[in-house]
CSV table of C-alpha atoms and ligand atoms in Angstrom, one decimal:
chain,number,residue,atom,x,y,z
A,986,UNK,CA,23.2,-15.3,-4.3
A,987,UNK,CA,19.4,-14.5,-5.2
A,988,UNK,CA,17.1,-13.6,-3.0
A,989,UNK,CA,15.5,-16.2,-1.2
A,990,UNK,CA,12.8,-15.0,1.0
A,991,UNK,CA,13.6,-13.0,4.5
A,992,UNK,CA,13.5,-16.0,6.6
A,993,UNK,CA,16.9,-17.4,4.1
A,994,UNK,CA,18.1,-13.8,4.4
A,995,UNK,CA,17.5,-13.3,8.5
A,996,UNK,CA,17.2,-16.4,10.0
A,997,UNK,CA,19.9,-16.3,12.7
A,998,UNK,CA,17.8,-13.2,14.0
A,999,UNK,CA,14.4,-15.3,14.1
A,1000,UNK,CA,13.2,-17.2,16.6
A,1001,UNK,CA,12.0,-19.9,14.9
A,1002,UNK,CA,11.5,-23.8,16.2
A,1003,UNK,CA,14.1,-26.3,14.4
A,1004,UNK,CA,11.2,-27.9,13.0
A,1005,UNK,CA,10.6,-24.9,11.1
A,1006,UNK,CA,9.8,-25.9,6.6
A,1007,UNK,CA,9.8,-22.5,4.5
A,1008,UNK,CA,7.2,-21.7,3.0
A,1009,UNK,CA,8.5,-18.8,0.8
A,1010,UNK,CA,7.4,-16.6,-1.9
A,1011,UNK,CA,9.9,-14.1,-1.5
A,1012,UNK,CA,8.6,-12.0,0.5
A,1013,UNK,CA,9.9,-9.4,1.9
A,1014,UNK,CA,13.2,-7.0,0.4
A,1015,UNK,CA,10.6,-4.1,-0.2
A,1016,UNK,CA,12.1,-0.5,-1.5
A,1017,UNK,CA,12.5,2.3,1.0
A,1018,UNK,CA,11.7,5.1,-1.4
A,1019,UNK,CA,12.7,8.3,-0.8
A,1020,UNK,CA,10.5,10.9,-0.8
A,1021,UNK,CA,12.8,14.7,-1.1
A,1022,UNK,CA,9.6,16.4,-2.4
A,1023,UNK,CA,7.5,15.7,0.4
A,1024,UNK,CA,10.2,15.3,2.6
A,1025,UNK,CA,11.3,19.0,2.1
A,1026,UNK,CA,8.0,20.3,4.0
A,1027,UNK,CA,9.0,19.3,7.2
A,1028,UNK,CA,12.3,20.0,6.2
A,1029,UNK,CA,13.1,16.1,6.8
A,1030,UNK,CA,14.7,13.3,5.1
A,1031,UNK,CA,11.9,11.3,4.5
A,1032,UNK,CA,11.5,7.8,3.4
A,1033,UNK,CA,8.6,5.8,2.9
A,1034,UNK,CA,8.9,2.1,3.3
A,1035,UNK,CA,6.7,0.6,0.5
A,1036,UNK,CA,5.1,-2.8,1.6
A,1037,UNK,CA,2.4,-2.8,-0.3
A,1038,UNK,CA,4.9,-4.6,-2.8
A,1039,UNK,CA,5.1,-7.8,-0.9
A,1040,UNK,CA,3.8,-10.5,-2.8
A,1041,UNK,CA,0.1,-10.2,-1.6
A,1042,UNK,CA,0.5,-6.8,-1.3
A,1043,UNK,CA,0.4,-6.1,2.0
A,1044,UNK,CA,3.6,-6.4,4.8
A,1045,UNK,CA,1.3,-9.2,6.3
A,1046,UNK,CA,3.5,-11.5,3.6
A,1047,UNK,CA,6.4,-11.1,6.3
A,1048,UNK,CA,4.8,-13.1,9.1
A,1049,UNK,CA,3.2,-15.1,7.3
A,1050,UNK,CA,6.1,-17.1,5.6
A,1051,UNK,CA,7.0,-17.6,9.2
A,1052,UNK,CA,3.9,-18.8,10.8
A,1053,UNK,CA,3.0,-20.8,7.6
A,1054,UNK,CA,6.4,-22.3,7.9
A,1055,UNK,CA,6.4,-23.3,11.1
A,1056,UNK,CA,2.7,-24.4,11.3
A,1057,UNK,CA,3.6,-26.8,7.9
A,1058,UNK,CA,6.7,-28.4,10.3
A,1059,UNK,CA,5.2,-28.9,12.7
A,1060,UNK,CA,2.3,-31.2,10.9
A,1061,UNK,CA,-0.9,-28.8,10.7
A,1062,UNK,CA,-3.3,-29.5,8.0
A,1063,UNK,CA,-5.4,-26.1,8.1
A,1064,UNK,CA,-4.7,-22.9,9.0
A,1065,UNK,CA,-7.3,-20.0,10.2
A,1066,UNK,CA,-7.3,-16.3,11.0
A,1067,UNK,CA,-9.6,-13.8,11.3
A,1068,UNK,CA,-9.1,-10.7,8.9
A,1069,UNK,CA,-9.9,-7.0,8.0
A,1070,UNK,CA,-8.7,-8.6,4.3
A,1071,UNK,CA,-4.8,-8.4,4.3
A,1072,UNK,CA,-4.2,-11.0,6.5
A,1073,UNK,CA,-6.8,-13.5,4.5
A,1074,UNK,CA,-5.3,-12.7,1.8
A,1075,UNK,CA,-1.8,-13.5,3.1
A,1076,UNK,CA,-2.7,-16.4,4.5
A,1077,UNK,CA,-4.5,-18.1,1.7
A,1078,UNK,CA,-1.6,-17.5,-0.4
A,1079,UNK,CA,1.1,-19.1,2.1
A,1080,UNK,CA,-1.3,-22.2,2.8
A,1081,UNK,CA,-2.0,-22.7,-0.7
A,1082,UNK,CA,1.5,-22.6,-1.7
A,1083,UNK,CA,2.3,-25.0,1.6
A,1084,UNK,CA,-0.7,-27.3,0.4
A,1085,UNK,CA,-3.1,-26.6,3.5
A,1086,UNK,CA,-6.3,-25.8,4.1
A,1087,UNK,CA,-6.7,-22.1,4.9
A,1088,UNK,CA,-10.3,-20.7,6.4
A,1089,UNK,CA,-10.4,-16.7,6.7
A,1090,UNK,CA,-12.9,-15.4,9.1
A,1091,UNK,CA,-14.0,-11.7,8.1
A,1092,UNK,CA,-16.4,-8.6,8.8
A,1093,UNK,CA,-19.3,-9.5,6.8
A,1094,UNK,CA,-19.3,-6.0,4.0
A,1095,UNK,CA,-16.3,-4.5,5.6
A,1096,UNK,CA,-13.1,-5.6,3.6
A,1097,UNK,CA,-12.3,-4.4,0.7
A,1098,UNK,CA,-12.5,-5.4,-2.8
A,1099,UNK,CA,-8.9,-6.5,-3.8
A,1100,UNK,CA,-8.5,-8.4,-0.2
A,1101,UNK,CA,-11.9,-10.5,-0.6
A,1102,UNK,CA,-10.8,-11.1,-4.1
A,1103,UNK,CA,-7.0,-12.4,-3.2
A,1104,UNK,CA,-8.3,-14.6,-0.1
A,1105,UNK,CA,-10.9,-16.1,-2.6
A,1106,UNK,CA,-8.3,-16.7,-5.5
A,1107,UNK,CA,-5.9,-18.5,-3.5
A,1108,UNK,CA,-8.6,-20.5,-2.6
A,1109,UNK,CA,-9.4,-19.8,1.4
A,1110,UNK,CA,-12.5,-20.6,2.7
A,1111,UNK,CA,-14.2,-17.3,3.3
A,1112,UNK,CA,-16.2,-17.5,5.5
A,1113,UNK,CA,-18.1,-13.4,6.7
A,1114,UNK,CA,-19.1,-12.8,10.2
A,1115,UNK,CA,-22.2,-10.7,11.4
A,1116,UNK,CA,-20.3,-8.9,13.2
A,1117,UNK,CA,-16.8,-6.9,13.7
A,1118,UNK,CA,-13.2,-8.0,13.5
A,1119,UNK,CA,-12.9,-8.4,17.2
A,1120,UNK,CA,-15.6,-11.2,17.0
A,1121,UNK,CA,-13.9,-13.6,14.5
A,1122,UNK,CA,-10.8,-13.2,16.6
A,1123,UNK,CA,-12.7,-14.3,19.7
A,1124,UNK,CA,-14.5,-17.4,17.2
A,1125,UNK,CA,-10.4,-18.2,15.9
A,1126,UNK,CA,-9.3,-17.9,19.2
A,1127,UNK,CA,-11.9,-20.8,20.8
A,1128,UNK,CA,-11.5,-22.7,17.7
A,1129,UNK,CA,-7.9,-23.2,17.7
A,1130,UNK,CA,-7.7,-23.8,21.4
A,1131,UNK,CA,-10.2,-26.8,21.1
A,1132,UNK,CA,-9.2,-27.9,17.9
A,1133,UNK,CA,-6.2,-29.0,15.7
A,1134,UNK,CA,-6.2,-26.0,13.8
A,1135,UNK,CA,-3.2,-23.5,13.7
A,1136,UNK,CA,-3.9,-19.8,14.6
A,1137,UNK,CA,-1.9,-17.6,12.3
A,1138,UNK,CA,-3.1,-14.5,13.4
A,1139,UNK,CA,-0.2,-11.7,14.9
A,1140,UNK,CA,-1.4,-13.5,18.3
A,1141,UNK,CA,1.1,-16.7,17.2
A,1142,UNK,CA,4.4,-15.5,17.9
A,1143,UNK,CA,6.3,-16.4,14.8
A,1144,UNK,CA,4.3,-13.9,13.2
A,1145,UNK,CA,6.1,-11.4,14.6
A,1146,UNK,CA,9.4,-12.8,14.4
A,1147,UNK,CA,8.5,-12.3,10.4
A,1148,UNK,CA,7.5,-9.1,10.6
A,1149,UNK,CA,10.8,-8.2,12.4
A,1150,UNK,CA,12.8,-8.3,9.6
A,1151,UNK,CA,11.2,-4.7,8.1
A,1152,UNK,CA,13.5,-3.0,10.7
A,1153,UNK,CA,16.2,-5.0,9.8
A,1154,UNK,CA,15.8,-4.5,6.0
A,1155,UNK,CA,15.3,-0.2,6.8
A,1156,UNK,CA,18.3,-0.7,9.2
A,1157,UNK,CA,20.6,-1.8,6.6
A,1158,UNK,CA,19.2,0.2,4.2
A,1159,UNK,CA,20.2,3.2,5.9
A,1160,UNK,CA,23.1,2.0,8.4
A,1161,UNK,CA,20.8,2.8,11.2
A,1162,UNK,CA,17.3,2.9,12.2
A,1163,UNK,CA,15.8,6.4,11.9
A,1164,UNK,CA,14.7,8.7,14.1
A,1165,UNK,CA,10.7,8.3,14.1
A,1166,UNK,CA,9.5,5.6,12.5
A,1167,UNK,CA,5.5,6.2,11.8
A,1168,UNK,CA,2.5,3.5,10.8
A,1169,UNK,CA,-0.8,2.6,11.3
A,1170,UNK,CA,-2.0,0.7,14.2
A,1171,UNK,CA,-5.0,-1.7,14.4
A,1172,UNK,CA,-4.4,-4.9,16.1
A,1173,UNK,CA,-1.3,-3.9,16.8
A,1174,UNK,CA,1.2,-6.8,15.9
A,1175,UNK,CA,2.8,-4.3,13.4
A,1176,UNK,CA,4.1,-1.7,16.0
A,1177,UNK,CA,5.1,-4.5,18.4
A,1178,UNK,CA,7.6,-6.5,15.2
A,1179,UNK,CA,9.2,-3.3,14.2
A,1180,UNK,CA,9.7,-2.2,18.2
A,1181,UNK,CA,11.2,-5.6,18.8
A,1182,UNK,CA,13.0,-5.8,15.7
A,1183,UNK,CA,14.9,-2.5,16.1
A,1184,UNK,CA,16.1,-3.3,20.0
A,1185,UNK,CA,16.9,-6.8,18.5
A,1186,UNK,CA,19.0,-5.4,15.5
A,1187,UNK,CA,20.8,-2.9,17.8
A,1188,UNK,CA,21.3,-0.5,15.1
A,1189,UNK,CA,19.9,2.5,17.0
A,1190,UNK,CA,16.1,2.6,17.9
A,1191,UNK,CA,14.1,5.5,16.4
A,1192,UNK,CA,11.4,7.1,18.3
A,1193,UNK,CA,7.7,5.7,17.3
A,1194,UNK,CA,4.9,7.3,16.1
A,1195,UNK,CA,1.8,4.8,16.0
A,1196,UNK,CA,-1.5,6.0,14.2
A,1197,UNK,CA,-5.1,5.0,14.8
A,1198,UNK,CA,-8.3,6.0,13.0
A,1199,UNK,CA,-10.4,8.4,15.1
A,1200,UNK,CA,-13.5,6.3,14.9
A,1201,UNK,CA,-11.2,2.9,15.9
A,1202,UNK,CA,-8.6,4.1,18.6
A,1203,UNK,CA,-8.9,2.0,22.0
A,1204,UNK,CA,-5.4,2.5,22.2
A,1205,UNK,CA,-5.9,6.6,22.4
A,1206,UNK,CA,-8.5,6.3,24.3
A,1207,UNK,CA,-7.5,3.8,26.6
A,1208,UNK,CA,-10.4,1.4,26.7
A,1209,UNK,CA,-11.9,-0.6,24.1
A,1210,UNK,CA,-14.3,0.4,21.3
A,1211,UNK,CA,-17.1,-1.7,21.2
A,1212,UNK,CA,-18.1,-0.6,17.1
A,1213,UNK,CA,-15.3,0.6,15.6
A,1214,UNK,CA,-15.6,2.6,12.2
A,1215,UNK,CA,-13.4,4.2,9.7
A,1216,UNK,CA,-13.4,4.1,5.9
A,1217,UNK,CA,-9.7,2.6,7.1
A,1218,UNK,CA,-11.4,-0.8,7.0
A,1219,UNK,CA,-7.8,-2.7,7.3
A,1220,UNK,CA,-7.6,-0.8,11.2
A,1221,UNK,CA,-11.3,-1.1,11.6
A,1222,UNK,CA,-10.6,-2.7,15.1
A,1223,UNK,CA,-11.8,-2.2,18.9
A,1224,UNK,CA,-10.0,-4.4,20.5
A,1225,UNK,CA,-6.8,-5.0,20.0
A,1226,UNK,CA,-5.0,-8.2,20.8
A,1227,UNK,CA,-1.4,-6.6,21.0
A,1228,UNK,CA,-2.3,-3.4,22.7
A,1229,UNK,CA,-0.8,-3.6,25.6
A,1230,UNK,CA,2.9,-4.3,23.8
A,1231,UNK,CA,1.9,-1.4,21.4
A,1232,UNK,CA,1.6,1.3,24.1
A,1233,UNK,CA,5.0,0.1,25.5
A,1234,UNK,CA,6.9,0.7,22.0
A,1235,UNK,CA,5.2,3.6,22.7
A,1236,UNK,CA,6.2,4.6,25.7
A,1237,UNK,CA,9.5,3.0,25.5
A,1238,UNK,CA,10.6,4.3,22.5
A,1239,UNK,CA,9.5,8.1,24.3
A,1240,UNK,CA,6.9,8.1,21.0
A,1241,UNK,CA,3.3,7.8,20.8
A,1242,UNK,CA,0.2,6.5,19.6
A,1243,UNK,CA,-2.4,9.4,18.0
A,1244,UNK,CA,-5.9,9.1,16.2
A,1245,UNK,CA,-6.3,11.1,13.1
A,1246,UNK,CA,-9.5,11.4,11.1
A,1247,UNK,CA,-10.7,10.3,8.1
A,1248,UNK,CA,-10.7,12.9,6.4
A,1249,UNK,CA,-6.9,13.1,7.2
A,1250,UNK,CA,-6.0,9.8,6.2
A,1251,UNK,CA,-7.6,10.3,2.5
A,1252,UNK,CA,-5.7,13.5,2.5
A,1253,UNK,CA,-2.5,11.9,3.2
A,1254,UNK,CA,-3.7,9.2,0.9
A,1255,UNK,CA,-3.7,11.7,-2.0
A,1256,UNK,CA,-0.6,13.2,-1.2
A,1257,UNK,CA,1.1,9.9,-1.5
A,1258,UNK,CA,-0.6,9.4,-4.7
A,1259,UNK,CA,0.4,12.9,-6.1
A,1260,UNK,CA,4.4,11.5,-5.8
A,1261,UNK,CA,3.9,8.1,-7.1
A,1262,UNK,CA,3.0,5.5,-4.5
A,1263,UNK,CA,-0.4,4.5,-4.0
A,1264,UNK,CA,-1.4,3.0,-1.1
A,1265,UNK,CA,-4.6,1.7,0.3
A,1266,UNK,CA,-6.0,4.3,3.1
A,1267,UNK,CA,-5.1,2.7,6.3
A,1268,UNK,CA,-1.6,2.5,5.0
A,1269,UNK,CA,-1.7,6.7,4.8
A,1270,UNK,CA,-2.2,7.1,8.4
A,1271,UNK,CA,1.4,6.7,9.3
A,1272,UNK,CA,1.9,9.9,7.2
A,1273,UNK,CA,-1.3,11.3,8.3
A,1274,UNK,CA,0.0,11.4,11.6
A,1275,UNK,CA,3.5,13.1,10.8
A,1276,UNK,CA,1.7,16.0,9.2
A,1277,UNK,CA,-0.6,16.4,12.1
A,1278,UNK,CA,2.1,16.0,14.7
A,1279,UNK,CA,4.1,18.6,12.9
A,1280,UNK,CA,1.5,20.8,12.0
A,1281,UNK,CA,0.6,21.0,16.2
A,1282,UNK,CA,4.8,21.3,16.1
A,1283,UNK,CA,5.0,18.5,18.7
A,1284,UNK,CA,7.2,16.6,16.2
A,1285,UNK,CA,10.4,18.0,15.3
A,1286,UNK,CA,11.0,16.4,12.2
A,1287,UNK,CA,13.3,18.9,11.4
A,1288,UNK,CA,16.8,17.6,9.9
A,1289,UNK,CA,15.9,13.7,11.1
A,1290,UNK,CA,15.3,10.5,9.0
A,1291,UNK,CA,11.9,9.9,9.3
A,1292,UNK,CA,10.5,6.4,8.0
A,1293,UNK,CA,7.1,6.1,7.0
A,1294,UNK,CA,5.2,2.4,6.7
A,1295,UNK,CA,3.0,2.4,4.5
A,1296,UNK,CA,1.7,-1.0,5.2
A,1297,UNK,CA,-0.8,-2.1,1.9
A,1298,UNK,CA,-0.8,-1.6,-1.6
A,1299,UNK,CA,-3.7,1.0,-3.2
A,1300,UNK,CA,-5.2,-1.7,-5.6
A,1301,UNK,CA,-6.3,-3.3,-2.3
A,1302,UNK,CA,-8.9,-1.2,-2.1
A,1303,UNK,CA,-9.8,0.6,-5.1
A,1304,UNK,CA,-13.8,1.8,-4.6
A,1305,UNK,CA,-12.3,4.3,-2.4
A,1306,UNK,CA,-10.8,6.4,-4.9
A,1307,UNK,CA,-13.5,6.0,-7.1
A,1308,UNK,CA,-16.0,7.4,-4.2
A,1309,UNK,CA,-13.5,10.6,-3.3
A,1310,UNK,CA,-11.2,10.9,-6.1
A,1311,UNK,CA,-12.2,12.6,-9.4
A,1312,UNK,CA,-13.9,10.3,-11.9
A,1313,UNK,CA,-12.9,10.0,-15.5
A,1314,UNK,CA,-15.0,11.8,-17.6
A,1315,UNK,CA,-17.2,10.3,-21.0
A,1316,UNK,CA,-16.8,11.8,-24.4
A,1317,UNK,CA,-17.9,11.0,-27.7
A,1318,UNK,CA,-15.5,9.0,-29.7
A,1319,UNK,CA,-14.2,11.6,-32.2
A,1320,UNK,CA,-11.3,14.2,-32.2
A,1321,UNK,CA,-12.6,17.5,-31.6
A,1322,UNK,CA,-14.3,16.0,-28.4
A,1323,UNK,CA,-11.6,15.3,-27.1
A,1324,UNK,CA,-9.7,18.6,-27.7
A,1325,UNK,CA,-12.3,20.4,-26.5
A,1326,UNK,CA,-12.0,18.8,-23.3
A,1327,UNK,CA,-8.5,19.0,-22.8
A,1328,UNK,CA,-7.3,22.0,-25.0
A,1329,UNK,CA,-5.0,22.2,-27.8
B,2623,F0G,N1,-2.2,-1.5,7.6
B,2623,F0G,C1,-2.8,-2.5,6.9
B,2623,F0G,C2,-2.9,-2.3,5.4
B,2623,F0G,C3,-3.4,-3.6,7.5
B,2623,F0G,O1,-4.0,-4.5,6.8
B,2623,F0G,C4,-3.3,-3.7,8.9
B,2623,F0G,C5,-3.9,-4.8,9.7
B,2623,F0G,C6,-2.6,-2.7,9.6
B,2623,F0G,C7,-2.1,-1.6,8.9
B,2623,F0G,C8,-2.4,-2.7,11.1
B,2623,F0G,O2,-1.5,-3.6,11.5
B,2623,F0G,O3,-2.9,-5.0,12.9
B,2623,F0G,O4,-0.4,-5.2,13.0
B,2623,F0G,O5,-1.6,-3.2,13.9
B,2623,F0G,N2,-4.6,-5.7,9.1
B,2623,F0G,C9,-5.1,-6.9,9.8
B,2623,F0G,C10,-5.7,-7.8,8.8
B,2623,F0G,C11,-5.8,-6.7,11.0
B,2623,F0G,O6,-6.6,-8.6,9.2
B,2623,F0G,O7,-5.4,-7.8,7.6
B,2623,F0G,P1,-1.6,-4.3,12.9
């Protein structure tokens, strides 16, 4: 049969109310793409797990079908979340596809280009705070509790029964989970779906290695950060609302949750680049962090599976590479300008 979405695919794994209408675009059934190049420096079979190919771009497609879904069934009329970018864009696409009214609540200059662009195309109601992340939560959060309006922020729970199915989809992939499983952290919904996915799926757990931003990592540093700042905009968060589950897959899992820098996360960026898959920067931190872990040799990634998330796609945000890449050049239009630039 076609694919039909990961809800069709896993629903007798998600916890999902009966009243439950699917809102699909077929999200979901992303490559894991081997990676032997890179993968041969820590002497690892290495994997990364590409969702920046979801239909959005970004793996926020996979709880979103579910808490679209369930939010359409059960009668809601407009939907709202607050947003680095991914999630607005995610949800303006599942609401206009349902037929609801979606309103995106986001850091006013702090999301990037191809996220603003998406939420507005799908025809969200933007709507930019003066102020950080952590303060159109707390607005979505008082809004939806006095008003009819559905939350679908990784706070509602079906979100997360979505984003389960990643660990599912690696799982069968590779017969069983791997042995670290590394990716960026920000409000932490993402570590908390694969942790519970993998205990659900009972196809081995692998250890996990969650990554923060230096300038955004309350979970490191074990309070909050009141302003948060990394050129990681998507994990550009102080606060976050699953941080508590986070530190158990953590802890449970006998992994851990590090901060890398910037710096390092534009690096790993580049090296994901050089082999093909372009991703936006917070989505290099997962890989960030397994070259800093090994490179202090307290991961052993030697002769494991290692699967890295890398969570969004590159086009997401694409003044960053303008800004720290190399720029294309400007020549005359005629021949020999161009040879004597790059050589006969
Ligand atoms: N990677 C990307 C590309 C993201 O957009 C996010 C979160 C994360 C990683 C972190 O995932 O929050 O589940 O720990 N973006 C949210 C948003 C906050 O609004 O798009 P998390």
């Amino acid at each position: 049969m076609t694919y039909q979405g990961l809800i069709q695919r896993y629903k007798q794994y998600l916890d999902l109310p009966a009243h439950t209408q699917t809102i699909s675009l077929l999200e979901g059934n992303t490559p894991l793409i081997p990676m032997p190049r890179l993968g041969n420096e820590f002497g690892c079979e290495l994997f990364i797990k590409f969702e920046g190919l979801n239909p959005t771009g970004s793996f926020k497609d996979r709880g979103m079908t579910a808490a679209i879904s369930e939010a359409v069934g059960r009668g809601a009329q407009t939907v709202i979340c607050a947003s680095t970018g991914n999630t607005a864009a995610s949800a303006a696409a599942y609401a206009a596809r349902a037929g609801l009214r979606s309103i995106v609540l986001i850091p006013e200059g702090k999301v990037a280009a191809g996220k603003l662009a998406g939420a507005i195309a799908y025809g969200a109601e933007v709507i930019q705070i003066q102020g950080s992340f952590d303060d159109a939560l707390s607005l979505v959060v008082e809004i939806t509790q006095k008003t009819p309006i559905a939350l679908v922020n990784s706070i509602n729970p079906y979100r997360i029964e979505g984003q389960k199915t990643s660990s599912f989809e690696i799982c069968d992939v590779l017969g069983s989970a791997p042995d670290w499983l590394c990716l960026p952290v920000g409000n932490a919904g993402n570590i908390t779906s694969y942790w519970a996915g993998f205990k659900q799926y009972q196809k081995g757990l692998p250890r996990m290695l969650g990554v923060q931003a230096e300038g955004a990592a309350p979970l490191v540093l074990g309070h909050p950060v009141e302003k948060p700042e990394t050129v990681a905009t998507a994990i550009r968060i102080g606060k976050p609302a699953r941080g508590e589950q986070a530190l158990e897959a953590a802890h449970e899992s006998n992994g851990r949750i590090i901060a890398v820098s910037d710096a390092q996360i534009l690096d790993a960026q580049r090296i994901l680049a050089s082999e093909g898959v372009w991703v936006e920067p917070a989505s290099a931190a997962g890989l960030a962090g397994l070259i800093a872990e090994s490179a202090k040799g307290s991961i052993d990634a030697k002769g494991k599976r290692v699967v890295v998330v890398c969570t969004g796609h590159g086009m997401k945000d694409p003044s960053i590479i303008t800004e720290s890449f190399k720029s294309p050049q400007v020549i005359p239009a005629r021949y020999q300008a161009l040879v004597d630039l790059v050589g006969s």
